[in-house]
Short mmCIF file of C-alpha atoms and ligand atoms in Angstrom, two decimals:
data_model
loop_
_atom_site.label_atom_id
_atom_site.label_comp_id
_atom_site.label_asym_id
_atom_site.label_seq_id
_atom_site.Cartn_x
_atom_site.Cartn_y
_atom_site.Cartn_z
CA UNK A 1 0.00 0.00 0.00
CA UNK A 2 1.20 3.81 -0.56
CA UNK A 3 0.23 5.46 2.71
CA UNK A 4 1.20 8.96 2.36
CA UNK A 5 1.07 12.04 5.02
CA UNK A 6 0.62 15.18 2.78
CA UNK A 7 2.17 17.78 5.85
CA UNK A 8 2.36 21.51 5.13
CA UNK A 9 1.46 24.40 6.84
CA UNK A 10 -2.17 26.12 6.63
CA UNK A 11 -3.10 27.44 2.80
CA UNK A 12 0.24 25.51 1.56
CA UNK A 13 -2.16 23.29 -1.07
CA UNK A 14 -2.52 20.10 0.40
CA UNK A 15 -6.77 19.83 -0.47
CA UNK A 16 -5.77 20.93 -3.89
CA UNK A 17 -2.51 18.30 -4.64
CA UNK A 18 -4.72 15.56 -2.53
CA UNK A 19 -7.29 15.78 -5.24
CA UNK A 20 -4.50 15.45 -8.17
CA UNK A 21 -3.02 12.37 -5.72
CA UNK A 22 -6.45 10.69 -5.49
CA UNK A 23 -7.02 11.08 -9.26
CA UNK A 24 -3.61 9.34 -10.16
CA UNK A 25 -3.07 6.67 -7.57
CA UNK A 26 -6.80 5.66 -6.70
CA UNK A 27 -6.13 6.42 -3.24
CA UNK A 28 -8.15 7.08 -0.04
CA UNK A 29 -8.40 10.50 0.99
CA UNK A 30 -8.33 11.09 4.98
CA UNK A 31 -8.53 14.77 6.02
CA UNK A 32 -8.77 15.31 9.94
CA UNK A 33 -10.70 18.96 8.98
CA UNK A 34 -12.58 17.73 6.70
CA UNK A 35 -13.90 15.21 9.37
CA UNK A 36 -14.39 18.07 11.73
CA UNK A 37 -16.25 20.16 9.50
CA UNK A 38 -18.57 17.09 8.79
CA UNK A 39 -19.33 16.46 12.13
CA UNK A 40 -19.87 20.31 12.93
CA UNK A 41 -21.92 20.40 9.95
CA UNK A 42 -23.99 17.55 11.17
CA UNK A 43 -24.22 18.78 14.41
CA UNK A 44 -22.86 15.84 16.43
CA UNK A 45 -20.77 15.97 20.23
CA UNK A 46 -17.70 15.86 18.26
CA UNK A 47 -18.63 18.84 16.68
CA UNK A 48 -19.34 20.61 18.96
CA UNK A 49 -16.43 19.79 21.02
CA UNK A 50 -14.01 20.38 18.32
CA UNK A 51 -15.57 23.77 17.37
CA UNK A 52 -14.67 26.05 19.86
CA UNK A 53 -10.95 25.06 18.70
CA UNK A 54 -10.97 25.05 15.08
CA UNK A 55 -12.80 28.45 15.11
CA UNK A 56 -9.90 29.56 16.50
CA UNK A 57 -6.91 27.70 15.29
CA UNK A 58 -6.09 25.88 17.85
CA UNK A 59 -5.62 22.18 17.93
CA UNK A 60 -8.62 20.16 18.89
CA UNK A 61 -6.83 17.31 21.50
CA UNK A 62 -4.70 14.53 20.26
CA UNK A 63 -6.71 11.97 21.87
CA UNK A 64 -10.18 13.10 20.02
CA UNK A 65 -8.35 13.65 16.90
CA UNK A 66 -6.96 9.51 17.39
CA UNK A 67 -9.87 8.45 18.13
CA UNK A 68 -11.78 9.94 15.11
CA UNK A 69 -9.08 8.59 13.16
CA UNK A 70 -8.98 4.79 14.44
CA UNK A 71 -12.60 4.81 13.90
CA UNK A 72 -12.33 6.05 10.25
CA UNK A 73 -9.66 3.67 9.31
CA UNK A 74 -11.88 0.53 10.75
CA UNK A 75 -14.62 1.50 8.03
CA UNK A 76 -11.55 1.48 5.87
CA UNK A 77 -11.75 -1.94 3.47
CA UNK A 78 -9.55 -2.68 0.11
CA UNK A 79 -7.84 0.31 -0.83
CA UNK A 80 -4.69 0.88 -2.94
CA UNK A 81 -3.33 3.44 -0.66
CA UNK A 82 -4.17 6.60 2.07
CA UNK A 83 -3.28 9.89 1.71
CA UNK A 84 -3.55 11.67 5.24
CA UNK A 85 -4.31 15.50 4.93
CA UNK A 86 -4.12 17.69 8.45
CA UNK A 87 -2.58 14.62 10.52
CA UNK A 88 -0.72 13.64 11.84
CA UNK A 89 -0.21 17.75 13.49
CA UNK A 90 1.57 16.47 16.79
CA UNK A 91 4.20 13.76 17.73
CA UNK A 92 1.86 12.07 19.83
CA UNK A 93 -0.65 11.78 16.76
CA UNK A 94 2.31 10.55 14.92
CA UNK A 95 3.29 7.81 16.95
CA UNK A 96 -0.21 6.63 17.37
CA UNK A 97 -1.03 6.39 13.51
CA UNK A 98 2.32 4.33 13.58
CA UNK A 99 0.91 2.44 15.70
CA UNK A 100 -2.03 2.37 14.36
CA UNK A 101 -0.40 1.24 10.59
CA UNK A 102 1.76 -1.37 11.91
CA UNK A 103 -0.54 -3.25 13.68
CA UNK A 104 -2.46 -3.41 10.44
CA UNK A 105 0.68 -4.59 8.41
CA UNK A 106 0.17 -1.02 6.42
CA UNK A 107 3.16 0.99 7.72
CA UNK A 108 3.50 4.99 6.23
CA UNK A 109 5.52 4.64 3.05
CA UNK A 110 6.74 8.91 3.92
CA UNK A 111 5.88 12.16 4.23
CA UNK A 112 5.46 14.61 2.10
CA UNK A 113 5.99 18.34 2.92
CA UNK A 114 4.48 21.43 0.62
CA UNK A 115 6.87 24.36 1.56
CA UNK A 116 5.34 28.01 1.37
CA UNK A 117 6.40 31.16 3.27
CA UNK A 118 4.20 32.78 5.25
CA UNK A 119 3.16 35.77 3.80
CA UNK A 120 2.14 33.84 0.35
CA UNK A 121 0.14 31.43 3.04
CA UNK A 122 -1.95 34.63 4.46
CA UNK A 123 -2.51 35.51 0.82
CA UNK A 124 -4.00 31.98 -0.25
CA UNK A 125 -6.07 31.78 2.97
CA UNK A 126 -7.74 35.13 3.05
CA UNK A 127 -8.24 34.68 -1.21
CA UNK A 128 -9.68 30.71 -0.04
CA UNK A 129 -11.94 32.67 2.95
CA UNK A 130 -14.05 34.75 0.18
CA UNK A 131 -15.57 31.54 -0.54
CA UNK A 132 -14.89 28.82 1.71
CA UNK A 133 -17.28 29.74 4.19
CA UNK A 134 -14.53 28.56 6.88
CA UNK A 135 -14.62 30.65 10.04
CA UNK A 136 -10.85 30.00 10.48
CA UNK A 137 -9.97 31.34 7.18
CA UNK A 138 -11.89 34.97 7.93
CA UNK A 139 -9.51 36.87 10.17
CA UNK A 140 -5.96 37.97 10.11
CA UNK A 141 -5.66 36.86 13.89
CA UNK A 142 -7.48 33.20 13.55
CA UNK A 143 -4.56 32.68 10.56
CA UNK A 144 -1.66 33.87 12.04
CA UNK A 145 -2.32 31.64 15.17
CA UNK A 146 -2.50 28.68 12.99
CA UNK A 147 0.61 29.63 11.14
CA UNK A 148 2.47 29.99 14.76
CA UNK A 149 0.43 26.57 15.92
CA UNK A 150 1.71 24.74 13.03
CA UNK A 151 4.95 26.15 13.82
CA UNK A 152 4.98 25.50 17.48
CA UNK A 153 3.02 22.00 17.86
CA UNK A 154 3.00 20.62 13.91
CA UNK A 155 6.85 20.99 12.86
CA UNK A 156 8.26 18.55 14.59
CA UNK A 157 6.34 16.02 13.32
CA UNK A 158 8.65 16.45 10.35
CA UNK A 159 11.30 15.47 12.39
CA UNK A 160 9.69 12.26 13.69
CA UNK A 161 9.13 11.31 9.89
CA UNK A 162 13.02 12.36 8.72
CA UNK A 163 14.49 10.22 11.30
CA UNK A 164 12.63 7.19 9.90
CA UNK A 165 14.20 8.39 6.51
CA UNK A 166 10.06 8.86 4.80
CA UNK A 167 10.75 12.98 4.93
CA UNK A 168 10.88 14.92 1.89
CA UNK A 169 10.42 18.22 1.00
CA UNK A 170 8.70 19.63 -2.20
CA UNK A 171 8.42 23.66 -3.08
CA UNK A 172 4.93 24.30 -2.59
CA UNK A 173 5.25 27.85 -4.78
CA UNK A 174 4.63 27.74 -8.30
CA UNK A 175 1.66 26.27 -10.82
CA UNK A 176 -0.45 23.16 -9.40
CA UNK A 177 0.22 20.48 -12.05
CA UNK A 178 4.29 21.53 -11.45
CA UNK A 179 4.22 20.90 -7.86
CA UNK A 180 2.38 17.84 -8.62
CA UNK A 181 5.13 16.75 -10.78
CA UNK A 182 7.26 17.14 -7.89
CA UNK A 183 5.39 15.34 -5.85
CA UNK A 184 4.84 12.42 -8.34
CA UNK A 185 8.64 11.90 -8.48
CA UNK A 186 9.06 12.06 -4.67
CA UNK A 187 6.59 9.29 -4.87
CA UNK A 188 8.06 7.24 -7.30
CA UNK A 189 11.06 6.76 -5.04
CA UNK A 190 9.47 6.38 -1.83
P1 AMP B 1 -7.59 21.90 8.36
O1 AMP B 1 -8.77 21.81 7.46
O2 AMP B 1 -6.67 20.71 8.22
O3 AMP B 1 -6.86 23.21 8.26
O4 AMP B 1 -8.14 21.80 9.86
C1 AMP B 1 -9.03 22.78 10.37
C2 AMP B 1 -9.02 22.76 11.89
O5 AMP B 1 -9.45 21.47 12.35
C3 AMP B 1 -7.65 22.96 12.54
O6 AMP B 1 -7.30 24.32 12.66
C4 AMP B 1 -7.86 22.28 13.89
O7 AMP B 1 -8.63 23.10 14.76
C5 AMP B 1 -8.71 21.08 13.51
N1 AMP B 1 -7.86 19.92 13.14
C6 AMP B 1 -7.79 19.31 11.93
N2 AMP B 1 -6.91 18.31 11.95
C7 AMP B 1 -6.39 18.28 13.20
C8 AMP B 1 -5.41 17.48 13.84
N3 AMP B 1 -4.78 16.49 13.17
N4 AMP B 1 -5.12 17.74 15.14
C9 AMP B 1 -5.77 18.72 15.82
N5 AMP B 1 -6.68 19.52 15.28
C10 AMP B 1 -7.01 19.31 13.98
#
């Protein structure tokens, strides 16, 4: 199987080249915020737990977050591959999807990493807010406290994943189809 974490900061693509990744390799897509938005959308106690946080930009906790995730990947049958978009975002997510992988004989083949400064990130998110609908992506404030979470709590997962050898990094600045490229021929070596 072709597990893949797609990591990146806020706004660095990851949605956009997880569509492209989906399309090529038949994989399953597993976004953590996409999962929260469903379940605030449909109104549930996870929801409304993890609201309060994401409105914000702050981390909803680990343990929810693993626990949504085990859950998801029991419905999970025959698939080629996952892609995971938005986690792991701490160490101690990290270890417990590799946990979680092993034990099913499905280790992560690597990460992944988009690269984009920050001030071309607050650009993308504010231009994504016009129509996203997304609280998070409204405000100046909400994004620049998930730039400095993903900074603080999120980067060192990166670290966890280079000294297994599965980091690498790909320029996430330029056209969509070229960074795909990129990331096609990081993923032909993995
Ligand atoms: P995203 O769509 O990945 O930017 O996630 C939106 C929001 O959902 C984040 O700002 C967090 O509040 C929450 N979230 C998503 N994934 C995670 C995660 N792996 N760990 C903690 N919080 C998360």
């Amino acid at each position: 199987m072709l597990n893949i974490v797609l990591f990146g900061p806020p706004g660095a693509g990851k949605g956009t080249q997880s569509e492209k990744l989906i399309e090529k390799y038949g994989l399953l897509h597993i976004s953590t915020g996409d999962l929260f938005r469903k379940h605030l959308g449909e109104g549930t106690e996870l929801g409304k737990l993890a609201k309060s946080y994401m409105d914000n930009g702050n981390l909803v906790p680990d343990q929810v977050v693993i626990d949504m995730v085990d859950d998801r990947l029991k419905e999970v049958g025959e698939v080629k591959g996952i892609i995971f978009d938005g986690f792991p975002r701490t160490v101690a997510q990290a270890e417990a999807l590799d946990t979680l992988m092993n034990g099913k004989n499905t280790p992560i083949s690597g990460m992944i990493a988009l690269e984009v400064e920050d001030e071309e990130l607050r650009t993308r998110i504010l231009e994504r807010g016009k129509s996203s609908g997304r609280a998070d992506d409204q405000s100046i404030e909400k994004i620049n406290n998930r730039i400095n979470v993903y900074k603080e709590e999120t980067l060192p997962v990166a670290d966890f994943y280079e000294k297994q050898g599965k980091f690498v990094s790909i320029n996430g600045v330029g056209t969509i189809d070229g960074i795909f490229g990129d990331i096609c021929a990081a993923i032909e070596q993995l």
